[in-house]
Amino acid sequence: MMGYYIIAGAIFLVSSYVSNKLKSKFEFYSKVSLKNGLSGREIAEKMLADHGISDVEVISTPGQLTDHYNPRNKTVNLSEVVYNARNASAAAVSAHEVGHAVQHAKAYSWLKMRSAIVPAVGISSKLSNIVIMAGLVLSVTSSFGSSILLIGIVLFAVTTAFTFITLPVEYDASNRALAWLKHKNMVTKDEYKGSEDALKWAARTYLVAALGSLATLLYFVNIYLNRR
């Protein structure tokens, strides 16, 4: 298990670094006021209108970095600091979340795929670690334990696949957001650079999560192969 703890520790350190960097970037660019004076809500509503989307509502949600698009009730949920703010960070976040709404409206294939496996991910994320640990313990004394371990690995593989499917969804939403901000002249050059930098670090959190999940999966697969 020492190898697992080393991998988990390394992933935790990298993830913490990226997360802290993301928070500092958003805090820094939250001090860059928009020349157009629009709030995050207003930017989101304008981007929706420019894409001909009239059935999506922009609402405020509690917390920080809790921004998301909900395809089930078609709402762009902006955290309070983004919803009311008028800065480069708010512009980046609100446009990014609307990017997901645009994906939904255009039936973007990667978003459809991610939505389709959400129920399976919900089950596998709850059971995989429990089943894997049970399999590791039982495989020491019986071949039955190896079968349990394999089931746990398959469950974990579902969550790993989800993290990689999420990558193109997030990167595409950012690309849509930045393209709209630029082509519609919603931000100045400096504001655009800030929005681009903030979204770049946001995307890296998903990349680190995917690579960390893959490393953990490969570690468990290696254990399984050695115990067969």
mmCIF file with all atom_site columns, C-alpha atoms in Angstrom:
data_model
loop_
_atom_site.group_PDB
_atom_site.id
_atom_site.type_symbol
_atom_site.label_atom_id
_atom_site.label_alt_id
_atom_site.label_comp_id
_atom_site.label_asym_id
_atom_site.label_entity_id
_atom_site.label_seq_id
_atom_site.pdbx_PDB_ins_code
_atom_site.Cartn_x
_atom_site.Cartn_y
_atom_site.Cartn_z
_atom_site.occupancy
_atom_site.B_iso_or_equiv
_atom_site.pdbx_formal_charge
_atom_site.auth_seq_id
_atom_site.auth_comp_id
_atom_site.auth_asym_id
_atom_site.auth_atom_id
_atom_site.pdbx_PDB_model_num
ATOM 1   C CA . MET A 1 1   ? 0.000   0.000   0.000   1.00 0.00 ? 1   MET A CA 1
ATOM 2   C CA . MET A 1 2   ? 3.023   2.281   0.340   1.00 0.00 ? 2   MET A CA 1
ATOM 3   C CA . GLY A 1 3   ? 2.999   2.874   -3.425  1.00 0.00 ? 3   GLY A CA 1
ATOM 4   C CA . TYR A 1 4   ? -0.635  3.966   -3.250  1.00 0.00 ? 4   TYR A CA 1
ATOM 5   C CA . TYR A 1 5   ? 0.095   6.440   -0.462  1.00 0.00 ? 5   TYR A CA 1
ATOM 6   C CA . ILE A 1 6   ? 3.004   7.895   -2.441  1.00 0.00 ? 6   ILE A CA 1
ATOM 7   C CA . ILE A 1 7   ? 0.817   8.350   -5.529  1.00 0.00 ? 7   ILE A CA 1
ATOM 8   C CA . ALA A 1 8   ? -2.033  9.782   -3.449  1.00 0.00 ? 8   ALA A CA 1
ATOM 9   C CA . GLY A 1 9   ? 0.361   12.170  -1.717  1.00 0.00 ? 9   GLY A CA 1
ATOM 10  C CA . ALA A 1 10  ? 1.862   13.371  -5.001  1.00 0.00 ? 10  ALA A CA 1
ATOM 11  C CA . ILE A 1 11  ? -1.593  13.898  -6.507  1.00 0.00 ? 11  ILE A CA 1
ATOM 12  C CA . PHE A 1 12  ? -2.693  15.798  -3.428  1.00 0.00 ? 12  PHE A CA 1
ATOM 13  C CA . LEU A 1 13  ? 0.314   18.118  -3.581  1.00 0.00 ? 13  LEU A CA 1
ATOM 14  C CA . VAL A 1 14  ? -0.092  18.888  -7.283  1.00 0.00 ? 14  VAL A CA 1
ATOM 15  C CA . SER A 1 15  ? -3.837  19.310  -6.914  1.00 0.00 ? 15  SER A CA 1
ATOM 16  C CA . SER A 1 16  ? -3.373  21.663  -3.972  1.00 0.00 ? 16  SER A CA 1
ATOM 17  C CA . TYR A 1 17  ? -0.858  23.732  -5.913  1.00 0.00 ? 17  TYR A CA 1
ATOM 18  C CA . VAL A 1 18  ? -3.148  24.084  -8.939  1.00 0.00 ? 18  VAL A CA 1
ATOM 19  C CA . SER A 1 19  ? -6.168  24.813  -6.731  1.00 0.00 ? 19  SER A CA 1
ATOM 20  C CA . ASN A 1 20  ? -4.332  27.515  -4.789  1.00 0.00 ? 20  ASN A CA 1
ATOM 21  C CA . LYS A 1 21  ? -2.968  28.968  -8.027  1.00 0.00 ? 21  LYS A CA 1
ATOM 22  C CA . LEU A 1 22  ? -6.489  29.060  -9.451  1.00 0.00 ? 22  LEU A CA 1
ATOM 23  C CA . LYS A 1 23  ? -7.828  30.884  -6.395  1.00 0.00 ? 23  LYS A CA 1
ATOM 24  C CA . SER A 1 24  ? -5.008  33.417  -6.510  1.00 0.00 ? 24  SER A CA 1
ATOM 25  C CA . LYS A 1 25  ? -5.550  34.011  -10.241 1.00 0.00 ? 25  LYS A CA 1
ATOM 26  C CA . PHE A 1 26  ? -9.262  34.612  -9.797  1.00 0.00 ? 26  PHE A CA 1
ATOM 27  C CA . GLU A 1 27  ? -8.598  36.874  -6.833  1.00 0.00 ? 27  GLU A CA 1
ATOM 28  C CA . PHE A 1 28  ? -6.056  38.859  -8.842  1.00 0.00 ? 28  PHE A CA 1
ATOM 29  C CA . TYR A 1 29  ? -8.277  39.259  -11.909 1.00 0.00 ? 29  TYR A CA 1
ATOM 30  C CA . SER A 1 30  ? -11.280 40.097  -9.742  1.00 0.00 ? 30  SER A CA 1
ATOM 31  C CA . LYS A 1 31  ? -9.500  43.414  -9.195  1.00 0.00 ? 31  LYS A CA 1
ATOM 32  C CA . VAL A 1 32  ? -9.416  44.117  -12.937 1.00 0.00 ? 32  VAL A CA 1
ATOM 33  C CA . SER A 1 33  ? -12.634 46.060  -13.502 1.00 0.00 ? 33  SER A CA 1
ATOM 34  C CA . LEU A 1 34  ? -14.427 45.739  -16.825 1.00 0.00 ? 34  LEU A CA 1
ATOM 35  C CA . LYS A 1 35  ? -14.537 48.840  -18.962 1.00 0.00 ? 35  LYS A CA 1
ATOM 36  C CA . ASN A 1 36  ? -18.019 47.898  -20.191 1.00 0.00 ? 36  ASN A CA 1
ATOM 37  C CA . GLY A 1 37  ? -19.331 47.878  -16.617 1.00 0.00 ? 37  GLY A CA 1
ATOM 38  C CA . LEU A 1 38  ? -21.361 44.682  -17.090 1.00 0.00 ? 38  LEU A CA 1
ATOM 39  C CA . SER A 1 39  ? -21.900 42.231  -14.238 1.00 0.00 ? 39  SER A CA 1
ATOM 40  C CA . GLY A 1 40  ? -21.414 38.483  -14.517 1.00 0.00 ? 40  GLY A CA 1
ATOM 41  C CA . ARG A 1 41  ? -25.173 38.037  -14.782 1.00 0.00 ? 41  ARG A CA 1
ATOM 42  C CA . GLU A 1 42  ? -25.455 40.597  -17.562 1.00 0.00 ? 42  GLU A CA 1
ATOM 43  C CA . ILE A 1 43  ? -22.587 39.055  -19.507 1.00 0.00 ? 43  ILE A CA 1
ATOM 44  C CA . ALA A 1 44  ? -24.160 35.604  -19.209 1.00 0.00 ? 44  ALA A CA 1
ATOM 45  C CA . GLU A 1 45  ? -27.549 36.872  -20.346 1.00 0.00 ? 45  GLU A CA 1
ATOM 46  C CA . LYS A 1 46  ? -26.022 38.716  -23.309 1.00 0.00 ? 46  LYS A CA 1
ATOM 47  C CA . MET A 1 47  ? -24.038 35.659  -24.426 1.00 0.00 ? 47  MET A CA 1
ATOM 48  C CA . LEU A 1 48  ? -27.173 33.518  -24.206 1.00 0.00 ? 48  LEU A CA 1
ATOM 49  C CA . ALA A 1 49  ? -29.105 36.058  -26.277 1.00 0.00 ? 49  ALA A CA 1
ATOM 50  C CA . ASP A 1 50  ? -26.327 36.289  -28.878 1.00 0.00 ? 50  ASP A CA 1
ATOM 51  C CA . HIS A 1 51  ? -26.530 32.508  -29.332 1.00 0.00 ? 51  HIS A CA 1
ATOM 52  C CA . GLY A 1 52  ? -30.311 32.585  -29.657 1.00 0.00 ? 52  GLY A CA 1
ATOM 53  C CA . ILE A 1 53  ? -30.874 30.732  -26.366 1.00 0.00 ? 53  ILE A CA 1
ATOM 54  C CA . SER A 1 54  ? -34.005 31.946  -24.614 1.00 0.00 ? 54  SER A CA 1
ATOM 55  C CA . ASP A 1 55  ? -34.939 28.989  -22.386 1.00 0.00 ? 55  ASP A CA 1
ATOM 56  C CA . VAL A 1 56  ? -31.957 29.176  -19.992 1.00 0.00 ? 56  VAL A CA 1
ATOM 57  C CA . GLU A 1 57  ? -32.134 31.222  -16.781 1.00 0.00 ? 57  GLU A CA 1
ATOM 58  C CA . VAL A 1 58  ? -29.159 32.853  -15.065 1.00 0.00 ? 58  VAL A CA 1
ATOM 59  C CA . ILE A 1 59  ? -29.397 32.540  -11.284 1.00 0.00 ? 59  ILE A CA 1
ATOM 60  C CA . SER A 1 60  ? -27.213 33.196  -8.246  1.00 0.00 ? 60  SER A CA 1
ATOM 61  C CA . THR A 1 61  ? -25.912 30.323  -6.110  1.00 0.00 ? 61  THR A CA 1
ATOM 62  C CA . PRO A 1 62  ? -24.193 30.468  -2.673  1.00 0.00 ? 62  PRO A CA 1
ATOM 63  C CA . GLY A 1 63  ? -20.482 29.846  -2.183  1.00 0.00 ? 63  GLY A CA 1
ATOM 64  C CA . GLN A 1 64  ? -17.262 30.534  -4.067  1.00 0.00 ? 64  GLN A CA 1
ATOM 65  C CA . LEU A 1 65  ? -16.189 28.715  -7.255  1.00 0.00 ? 65  LEU A CA 1
ATOM 66  C CA . THR A 1 66  ? -19.589 26.968  -7.174  1.00 0.00 ? 66  THR A CA 1
ATOM 67  C CA . ASP A 1 67  ? -20.459 28.166  -10.674 1.00 0.00 ? 67  ASP A CA 1
ATOM 68  C CA . HIS A 1 68  ? -21.988 25.556  -12.976 1.00 0.00 ? 68  HIS A CA 1
ATOM 69  C CA . TYR A 1 69  ? -24.523 24.896  -15.699 1.00 0.00 ? 69  TYR A CA 1
ATOM 70  C CA . ASN A 1 70  ? -27.397 22.561  -14.860 1.00 0.00 ? 70  ASN A CA 1
ATOM 71  C CA . PRO A 1 71  ? -28.719 20.884  -18.034 1.00 0.00 ? 71  PRO A CA 1
ATOM 72  C CA . ARG A 1 72  ? -31.677 19.335  -16.191 1.00 0.00 ? 72  ARG A CA 1
ATOM 73  C CA . ASN A 1 73  ? -33.405 22.605  -15.356 1.00 0.00 ? 73  ASN A CA 1
ATOM 74  C CA . LYS A 1 74  ? -31.462 24.719  -17.867 1.00 0.00 ? 74  LYS A CA 1
ATOM 75  C CA . THR A 1 75  ? -29.940 27.192  -15.452 1.00 0.00 ? 75  THR A CA 1
ATOM 76  C CA . VAL A 1 76  ? -26.591 28.952  -15.448 1.00 0.00 ? 76  VAL A CA 1
ATOM 77  C CA . ASN A 1 77  ? -25.694 29.050  -11.754 1.00 0.00 ? 77  ASN A CA 1
ATOM 78  C CA . LEU A 1 78  ? -23.235 31.797  -10.867 1.00 0.00 ? 78  LEU A CA 1
ATOM 79  C CA . SER A 1 79  ? -21.682 32.170  -7.418  1.00 0.00 ? 79  SER A CA 1
ATOM 80  C CA . GLU A 1 80  ? -22.579 35.389  -5.648  1.00 0.00 ? 80  GLU A CA 1
ATOM 81  C CA . VAL A 1 81  ? -19.149 36.958  -6.279  1.00 0.00 ? 81  VAL A CA 1
ATOM 82  C CA . VAL A 1 82  ? -19.488 36.278  -10.020 1.00 0.00 ? 82  VAL A CA 1
ATOM 83  C CA . TYR A 1 83  ? -23.185 37.069  -10.398 1.00 0.00 ? 83  TYR A CA 1
ATOM 84  C CA . ASN A 1 84  ? -22.852 40.654  -9.191  1.00 0.00 ? 84  ASN A CA 1
ATOM 85  C CA . ALA A 1 85  ? -19.188 41.368  -9.952  1.00 0.00 ? 85  ALA A CA 1
ATOM 86  C CA . ARG A 1 86  ? -17.961 43.500  -12.853 1.00 0.00 ? 86  ARG A CA 1
ATOM 87  C CA . ASN A 1 87  ? -14.420 42.262  -13.423 1.00 0.00 ? 87  ASN A CA 1
ATOM 88  C CA . ALA A 1 88  ? -12.330 40.004  -15.669 1.00 0.00 ? 88  ALA A CA 1
ATOM 89  C CA . SER A 1 89  ? -12.778 36.947  -13.441 1.00 0.00 ? 89  SER A CA 1
ATOM 90  C CA . ALA A 1 90  ? -16.555 37.314  -13.470 1.00 0.00 ? 90  ALA A CA 1
ATOM 91  C CA . ALA A 1 91  ? -16.542 37.744  -17.242 1.00 0.00 ? 91  ALA A CA 1
ATOM 92  C CA . ALA A 1 92  ? -14.487 34.575  -17.697 1.00 0.00 ? 92  ALA A CA 1
ATOM 93  C CA . VAL A 1 93  ? -16.562 32.425  -15.366 1.00 0.00 ? 93  VAL A CA 1
ATOM 94  C CA . SER A 1 94  ? -19.979 33.570  -16.536 1.00 0.00 ? 94  SER A CA 1
ATOM 95  C CA . ALA A 1 95  ? -19.056 33.185  -20.206 1.00 0.00 ? 95  ALA A CA 1
ATOM 96  C CA . HIS A 1 96  ? -17.570 29.747  -19.527 1.00 0.00 ? 96  HIS A CA 1
ATOM 97  C CA . GLU A 1 97  ? -20.757 28.498  -17.871 1.00 0.00 ? 97  GLU A CA 1
ATOM 98  C CA . VAL A 1 98  ? -22.842 29.843  -20.736 1.00 0.00 ? 98  VAL A CA 1
ATOM 99  C CA . GLY A 1 99  ? -20.416 27.934  -22.967 1.00 0.00 ? 99  GLY A CA 1
ATOM 100 C CA . HIS A 1 100 ? -21.890 24.769  -21.453 1.00 0.00 ? 100 HIS A CA 1
ATOM 101 C CA . ALA A 1 101 ? -25.402 26.018  -22.175 1.00 0.00 ? 101 ALA A CA 1
ATOM 102 C CA . VAL A 1 102 ? -24.357 26.567  -25.802 1.00 0.00 ? 102 VAL A CA 1
ATOM 103 C CA . GLN A 1 103 ? -22.960 23.021  -25.899 1.00 0.00 ? 103 GLN A CA 1
ATOM 104 C CA . HIS A 1 104 ? -26.289 21.736  -24.611 1.00 0.00 ? 104 HIS A CA 1
ATOM 105 C CA . ALA A 1 105 ? -28.263 23.729  -27.167 1.00 0.00 ? 105 ALA A CA 1
ATOM 106 C CA . LYS A 1 106 ? -26.052 22.460  -29.992 1.00 0.00 ? 106 LYS A CA 1
ATOM 107 C CA . ALA A 1 107 ? -26.055 18.838  -28.704 1.00 0.00 ? 107 ALA A CA 1
ATOM 108 C CA . TYR A 1 108 ? -22.261 18.823  -28.314 1.00 0.00 ? 108 TYR A CA 1
ATOM 109 C CA . SER A 1 109 ? -21.265 15.141  -28.463 1.00 0.00 ? 109 SER A CA 1
ATOM 110 C CA . TRP A 1 110 ? -18.839 15.118  -25.528 1.00 0.00 ? 110 TRP A CA 1
ATOM 111 C CA . LEU A 1 111 ? -21.388 16.803  -23.268 1.00 0.00 ? 111 LEU A CA 1
ATOM 112 C CA . LYS A 1 112 ? -24.026 14.262  -24.294 1.00 0.00 ? 112 LYS A CA 1
ATOM 113 C CA . MET A 1 113 ? -21.615 11.439  -23.539 1.00 0.00 ? 113 MET A CA 1
ATOM 114 C CA . ARG A 1 114 ? -20.725 12.874  -20.129 1.00 0.00 ? 114 ARG A CA 1
ATOM 115 C CA . SER A 1 115 ? -24.379 13.366  -19.220 1.00 0.00 ? 115 SER A CA 1
ATOM 116 C CA . ALA A 1 116 ? -25.176 9.792   -20.288 1.00 0.00 ? 116 ALA A CA 1
ATOM 117 C CA . ILE A 1 117 ? -22.702 8.209   -17.871 1.00 0.00 ? 117 ILE A CA 1
ATOM 118 C CA . VAL A 1 118 ? -23.450 10.445  -14.881 1.00 0.00 ? 118 VAL A CA 1
ATOM 119 C CA . PRO A 1 119 ? -25.759 7.849   -13.239 1.00 0.00 ? 119 PRO A CA 1
ATOM 120 C CA . ALA A 1 120 ? -23.092 5.137   -13.565 1.00 0.00 ? 120 ALA A CA 1
ATOM 121 C CA . VAL A 1 121 ? -20.438 7.484   -12.184 1.00 0.00 ? 121 VAL A CA 1
ATOM 122 C CA . GLY A 1 122 ? -22.627 8.255   -9.173  1.00 0.00 ? 122 GLY A CA 1
ATOM 123 C CA . ILE A 1 123 ? -22.774 4.561   -8.294  1.00 0.00 ? 123 ILE A CA 1
ATOM 124 C CA . SER A 1 124 ? -19.153 3.721   -9.073  1.00 0.00 ? 124 SER A CA 1
ATOM 125 C CA . SER A 1 125 ? -17.738 6.691   -7.131  1.00 0.00 ? 125 SER A CA 1
ATOM 126 C CA . LYS A 1 126 ? -19.557 5.524   -3.993  1.00 0.00 ? 126 LYS A CA 1
ATOM 127 C CA . LEU A 1 127 ? -18.616 1.853   -4.264  1.00 0.00 ? 127 LEU A CA 1
ATOM 128 C CA . SER A 1 128 ? -15.244 1.627   -6.018  1.00 0.00 ? 128 SER A CA 1
ATOM 129 C CA . ASN A 1 129 ? -12.937 2.402   -3.085  1.00 0.00 ? 129 ASN A CA 1
ATOM 130 C CA . ILE A 1 130 ? -14.876 0.149   -0.702  1.00 0.00 ? 130 ILE A CA 1
ATOM 131 C CA . VAL A 1 131 ? -14.860 -2.763  -3.167  1.00 0.00 ? 131 VAL A CA 1
ATOM 132 C CA . ILE A 1 132 ? -11.173 -2.273  -4.022  1.00 0.00 ? 132 ILE A CA 1
ATOM 133 C CA . MET A 1 133 ? -10.121 -2.249  -0.371  1.00 0.00 ? 133 MET A CA 1
ATOM 134 C CA . ALA A 1 134 ? -12.198 -5.349  0.317   1.00 0.00 ? 134 ALA A CA 1
ATOM 135 C CA . GLY A 1 135 ? -10.630 -7.037  -2.693  1.00 0.00 ? 135 GLY A CA 1
ATOM 136 C CA . LEU A 1 136 ? -7.114  -6.123  -1.573  1.00 0.00 ? 136 LEU A CA 1
ATOM 137 C CA . VAL A 1 137 ? -7.695  -7.675  1.848   1.00 0.00 ? 137 VAL A CA 1
ATOM 138 C CA . LEU A 1 138 ? -9.418  -10.813 0.576   1.00 0.00 ? 138 LEU A CA 1
ATOM 139 C CA . SER A 1 139 ? -7.007  -11.401 -2.311  1.00 0.00 ? 139 SER A CA 1
ATOM 140 C CA . VAL A 1 140 ? -4.239  -12.127 0.165   1.00 0.00 ? 140 VAL A CA 1
ATOM 141 C CA . THR A 1 141 ? -5.931  -15.377 1.186   1.00 0.00 ? 141 THR A CA 1
ATOM 142 C CA . SER A 1 142 ? -8.215  -16.349 -1.710  1.00 0.00 ? 142 SER A CA 1
ATOM 143 C CA . SER A 1 143 ? -8.725  -16.071 -5.460  1.00 0.00 ? 143 SER A CA 1
ATOM 144 C CA . PHE A 1 144 ? -12.243 -14.814 -4.718  1.00 0.00 ? 144 PHE A CA 1
ATOM 145 C CA . GLY A 1 145 ? -10.647 -11.664 -3.378  1.00 0.00 ? 145 GLY A CA 1
ATOM 146 C CA . SER A 1 146 ? -8.979  -11.048 -6.746  1.00 0.00 ? 146 SER A CA 1
ATOM 147 C CA . SER A 1 147 ? -12.388 -11.161 -8.422  1.00 0.00 ? 147 SER A CA 1
ATOM 148 C CA . ILE A 1 148 ? -13.695 -8.599  -5.934  1.00 0.00 ? 148 ILE A CA 1
ATOM 149 C CA . LEU A 1 149 ? -10.642 -6.445  -6.607  1.00 0.00 ? 149 LEU A CA 1
ATOM 150 C CA . LEU A 1 150 ? -11.274 -6.630  -10.362 1.00 0.00 ? 150 LEU A CA 1
ATOM 151 C CA . ILE A 1 151 ? -14.876 -5.504  -9.878  1.00 0.00 ? 151 ILE A CA 1
ATOM 152 C CA . GLY A 1 152 ? -13.637 -2.555  -7.836  1.00 0.00 ? 152 GLY A CA 1
ATOM 153 C CA . ILE A 1 153 ? -11.117 -1.655  -10.543 1.00 0.00 ? 153 ILE A CA 1
ATOM 154 C CA . VAL A 1 154 ? -13.831 -1.705  -13.205 1.00 0.00 ? 154 VAL A CA 1
ATOM 155 C CA . LEU A 1 155 ? -15.957 0.600   -11.061 1.00 0.00 ? 155 LEU A CA 1
ATOM 156 C CA . PHE A 1 156 ? -13.004 2.941   -10.572 1.00 0.00 ? 156 PHE A CA 1
ATOM 157 C CA . ALA A 1 157 ? -12.335 2.855   -14.332 1.00 0.00 ? 157 ALA A CA 1
ATOM 158 C CA . VAL A 1 158 ? -15.799 4.329   -14.903 1.00 0.00 ? 158 VAL A CA 1
ATOM 159 C CA . THR A 1 159 ? -14.951 7.374   -12.772 1.00 0.00 ? 159 THR A CA 1
ATOM 160 C CA . THR A 1 160 ? -11.579 7.678   -14.507 1.00 0.00 ? 160 THR A CA 1
ATOM 161 C CA . ALA A 1 161 ? -13.255 7.633   -17.915 1.00 0.00 ? 161 ALA A CA 1
ATOM 162 C CA . PHE A 1 162 ? -15.595 10.358  -16.687 1.00 0.00 ? 162 PHE A CA 1
ATOM 163 C CA . THR A 1 163 ? -12.682 12.633  -15.735 1.00 0.00 ? 163 THR A CA 1
ATOM 164 C CA . PHE A 1 164 ? -11.211 12.304  -19.229 1.00 0.00 ? 164 PHE A CA 1
ATOM 165 C CA . ILE A 1 165 ? -14.556 12.828  -20.970 1.00 0.00 ? 165 ILE A CA 1
ATOM 166 C CA . THR A 1 166 ? -14.901 15.985  -18.875 1.00 0.00 ? 166 THR A CA 1
ATOM 167 C CA . LEU A 1 167 ? -11.690 17.470  -20.328 1.00 0.00 ? 167 LEU A CA 1
ATOM 168 C CA . PRO A 1 168 ? -12.926 18.266  -23.857 1.00 0.00 ? 168 PRO A CA 1
ATOM 169 C CA . VAL A 1 169 ? -16.210 19.509  -22.387 1.00 0.00 ? 169 VAL A CA 1
ATOM 170 C CA . GLU A 1 170 ? -14.436 22.018  -20.157 1.00 0.00 ? 170 GLU A CA 1
ATOM 171 C CA . TYR A 1 171 ? -11.845 23.106  -22.704 1.00 0.00 ? 171 TYR A CA 1
ATOM 172 C CA . ASP A 1 172 ? -14.502 23.578  -25.379 1.00 0.00 ? 172 ASP A CA 1
ATOM 173 C CA . ALA A 1 173 ? -16.675 25.671  -23.031 1.00 0.00 ? 173 ALA A CA 1
ATOM 174 C CA . SER A 1 174 ? -13.686 27.921  -22.322 1.00 0.00 ? 174 SER A CA 1
ATOM 175 C CA . ASN A 1 175 ? -12.878 28.237  -26.017 1.00 0.00 ? 175 ASN A CA 1
ATOM 176 C CA . ARG A 1 176 ? -16.482 29.206  -26.761 1.00 0.00 ? 176 ARG A CA 1
ATOM 177 C CA . ALA A 1 177 ? -16.410 31.754  -23.935 1.00 0.00 ? 177 ALA A CA 1
ATOM 178 C CA . LEU A 1 178 ? -13.145 33.360  -25.020 1.00 0.00 ? 178 LEU A CA 1
ATOM 179 C CA . ALA A 1 179 ? -14.159 33.455  -28.680 1.00 0.00 ? 179 ALA A CA 1
ATOM 180 C CA . TRP A 1 180 ? -17.399 35.239  -27.806 1.00 0.00 ? 180 TRP A CA 1
ATOM 181 C CA . LEU A 1 181 ? -15.695 37.708  -25.450 1.00 0.00 ? 181 LEU A CA 1
ATOM 182 C CA . LYS A 1 182 ? -13.179 38.566  -28.146 1.00 0.00 ? 182 LYS A CA 1
ATOM 183 C CA . HIS A 1 183 ? -15.395 38.664  -31.245 1.00 0.00 ? 183 HIS A CA 1
ATOM 184 C CA . LYS A 1 184 ? -18.111 40.675  -29.535 1.00 0.00 ? 184 LYS A CA 1
ATOM 185 C CA . ASN A 1 185 ? -15.529 43.094  -28.098 1.00 0.00 ? 185 ASN A CA 1
ATOM 186 C CA . MET A 1 186 ? -16.870 42.488  -24.614 1.00 0.00 ? 186 MET A CA 1
ATOM 187 C CA . VAL A 1 187 ? -13.457 43.006  -23.027 1.00 0.00 ? 187 VAL A CA 1
ATOM 188 C CA . THR A 1 188 ? -10.304 45.000  -23.674 1.00 0.00 ? 188 THR A CA 1
ATOM 189 C CA . LYS A 1 189 ? -7.029  43.271  -24.571 1.00 0.00 ? 189 LYS A CA 1
ATOM 190 C CA . ASP A 1 190 ? -5.834  43.307  -20.969 1.00 0.00 ? 190 ASP A CA 1
ATOM 191 C CA . GLU A 1 191 ? -9.197  42.071  -19.682 1.00 0.00 ? 191 GLU A CA 1
ATOM 192 C CA . TYR A 1 192 ? -9.150  39.316  -22.295 1.00 0.00 ? 192 TYR A CA 1
ATOM 193 C CA . LYS A 1 193 ? -5.683  38.178  -21.201 1.00 0.00 ? 193 LYS A CA 1
ATOM 194 C CA . GLY A 1 194 ? -6.929  38.013  -17.623 1.00 0.00 ? 194 GLY A CA 1
ATOM 195 C CA . SER A 1 195 ? -9.998  35.995  -18.589 1.00 0.00 ? 195 SER A CA 1
ATOM 196 C CA . GLU A 1 196 ? -7.870  33.648  -20.692 1.00 0.00 ? 196 GLU A CA 1
ATOM 197 C CA . ASP A 1 197 ? -5.334  33.107  -17.917 1.00 0.00 ? 197 ASP A CA 1
ATOM 198 C CA . ALA A 1 198 ? -8.032  32.453  -15.316 1.00 0.00 ? 198 ALA A CA 1
ATOM 199 C CA . LEU A 1 199 ? -9.774  29.869  -17.494 1.00 0.00 ? 199 LEU A CA 1
ATOM 200 C CA . LYS A 1 200 ? -6.445  28.234  -18.299 1.00 0.00 ? 200 LYS A CA 1
ATOM 201 C CA . TRP A 1 201 ? -5.837  27.507  -14.614 1.00 0.00 ? 201 TRP A CA 1
ATOM 202 C CA . ALA A 1 202 ? -9.418  26.377  -14.146 1.00 0.00 ? 202 ALA A CA 1
ATOM 203 C CA . ALA A 1 203 ? -8.915  23.818  -16.929 1.00 0.00 ? 203 ALA A CA 1
ATOM 204 C CA . ARG A 1 204 ? -5.736  22.555  -15.284 1.00 0.00 ? 204 ARG A CA 1
ATOM 205 C CA . THR A 1 205 ? -7.693  21.475  -12.215 1.00 0.00 ? 205 THR A CA 1
ATOM 206 C CA . TYR A 1 206 ? -9.637  19.047  -14.435 1.00 0.00 ? 206 TYR A CA 1
ATOM 207 C CA . LEU A 1 207 ? -6.440  17.871  -16.122 1.00 0.00 ? 207 LEU A CA 1
ATOM 208 C CA . VAL A 1 208 ? -4.756  17.134  -12.784 1.00 0.00 ? 208 VAL A CA 1
ATOM 209 C CA . ALA A 1 209 ? -7.850  15.263  -11.588 1.00 0.00 ? 209 ALA A CA 1
ATOM 210 C CA . ALA A 1 210 ? -7.889  13.124  -14.741 1.00 0.00 ? 210 ALA A CA 1
ATOM 211 C CA . LEU A 1 211 ? -4.175  12.283  -14.609 1.00 0.00 ? 211 LEU A CA 1
ATOM 212 C CA . GLY A 1 212 ? -4.380  11.540  -10.895 1.00 0.00 ? 212 GLY A CA 1
ATOM 213 C CA . SER A 1 213 ? -7.314  9.202   -11.419 1.00 0.00 ? 213 SER A CA 1
ATOM 214 C CA . LEU A 1 214 ? -5.498  7.429   -14.241 1.00 0.00 ? 214 LEU A CA 1
ATOM 215 C CA . ALA A 1 215 ? -2.333  6.985   -12.140 1.00 0.00 ? 215 ALA A CA 1
ATOM 216 C CA . THR A 1 216 ? -4.374  5.485   -9.302  1.00 0.00 ? 216 THR A CA 1
ATOM 217 C CA . LEU A 1 217 ? -6.227  3.178   -11.690 1.00 0.00 ? 217 LEU A CA 1
ATOM 218 C CA . LEU A 1 218 ? -2.983  1.894   -13.215 1.00 0.00 ? 218 LEU A CA 1
ATOM 219 C CA . TYR A 1 219 ? -1.593  1.297   -9.733  1.00 0.00 ? 219 TYR A CA 1
ATOM 220 C CA . PHE A 1 220 ? -4.564  -0.907  -8.792  1.00 0.00 ? 220 PHE A CA 1
ATOM 221 C CA . VAL A 1 221 ? -4.397  -2.724  -12.131 1.00 0.00 ? 221 VAL A CA 1
ATOM 222 C CA . ASN A 1 222 ? -0.727  -3.499  -11.461 1.00 0.00 ? 222 ASN A CA 1
ATOM 223 C CA . ILE A 1 223 ? -1.601  -4.923  -8.031  1.00 0.00 ? 223 ILE A CA 1
ATOM 224 C CA . TYR A 1 224 ? -4.322  -7.074  -9.571  1.00 0.00 ? 224 TYR A CA 1
ATOM 225 C CA . LEU A 1 225 ? -1.974  -8.484  -12.222 1.00 0.00 ? 225 LEU A CA 1
ATOM 226 C CA . ASN A 1 226 ? 0.681   -9.280  -9.621  1.00 0.00 ? 226 ASN A CA 1
ATOM 227 C CA . ARG A 1 227 ? -1.826  -11.153 -7.433  1.00 0.00 ? 227 ARG A CA 1
ATOM 228 C CA . ARG A 1 228 ? -3.336  -13.323 -10.140 1.00 0.00 ? 228 ARG A CA 1
#
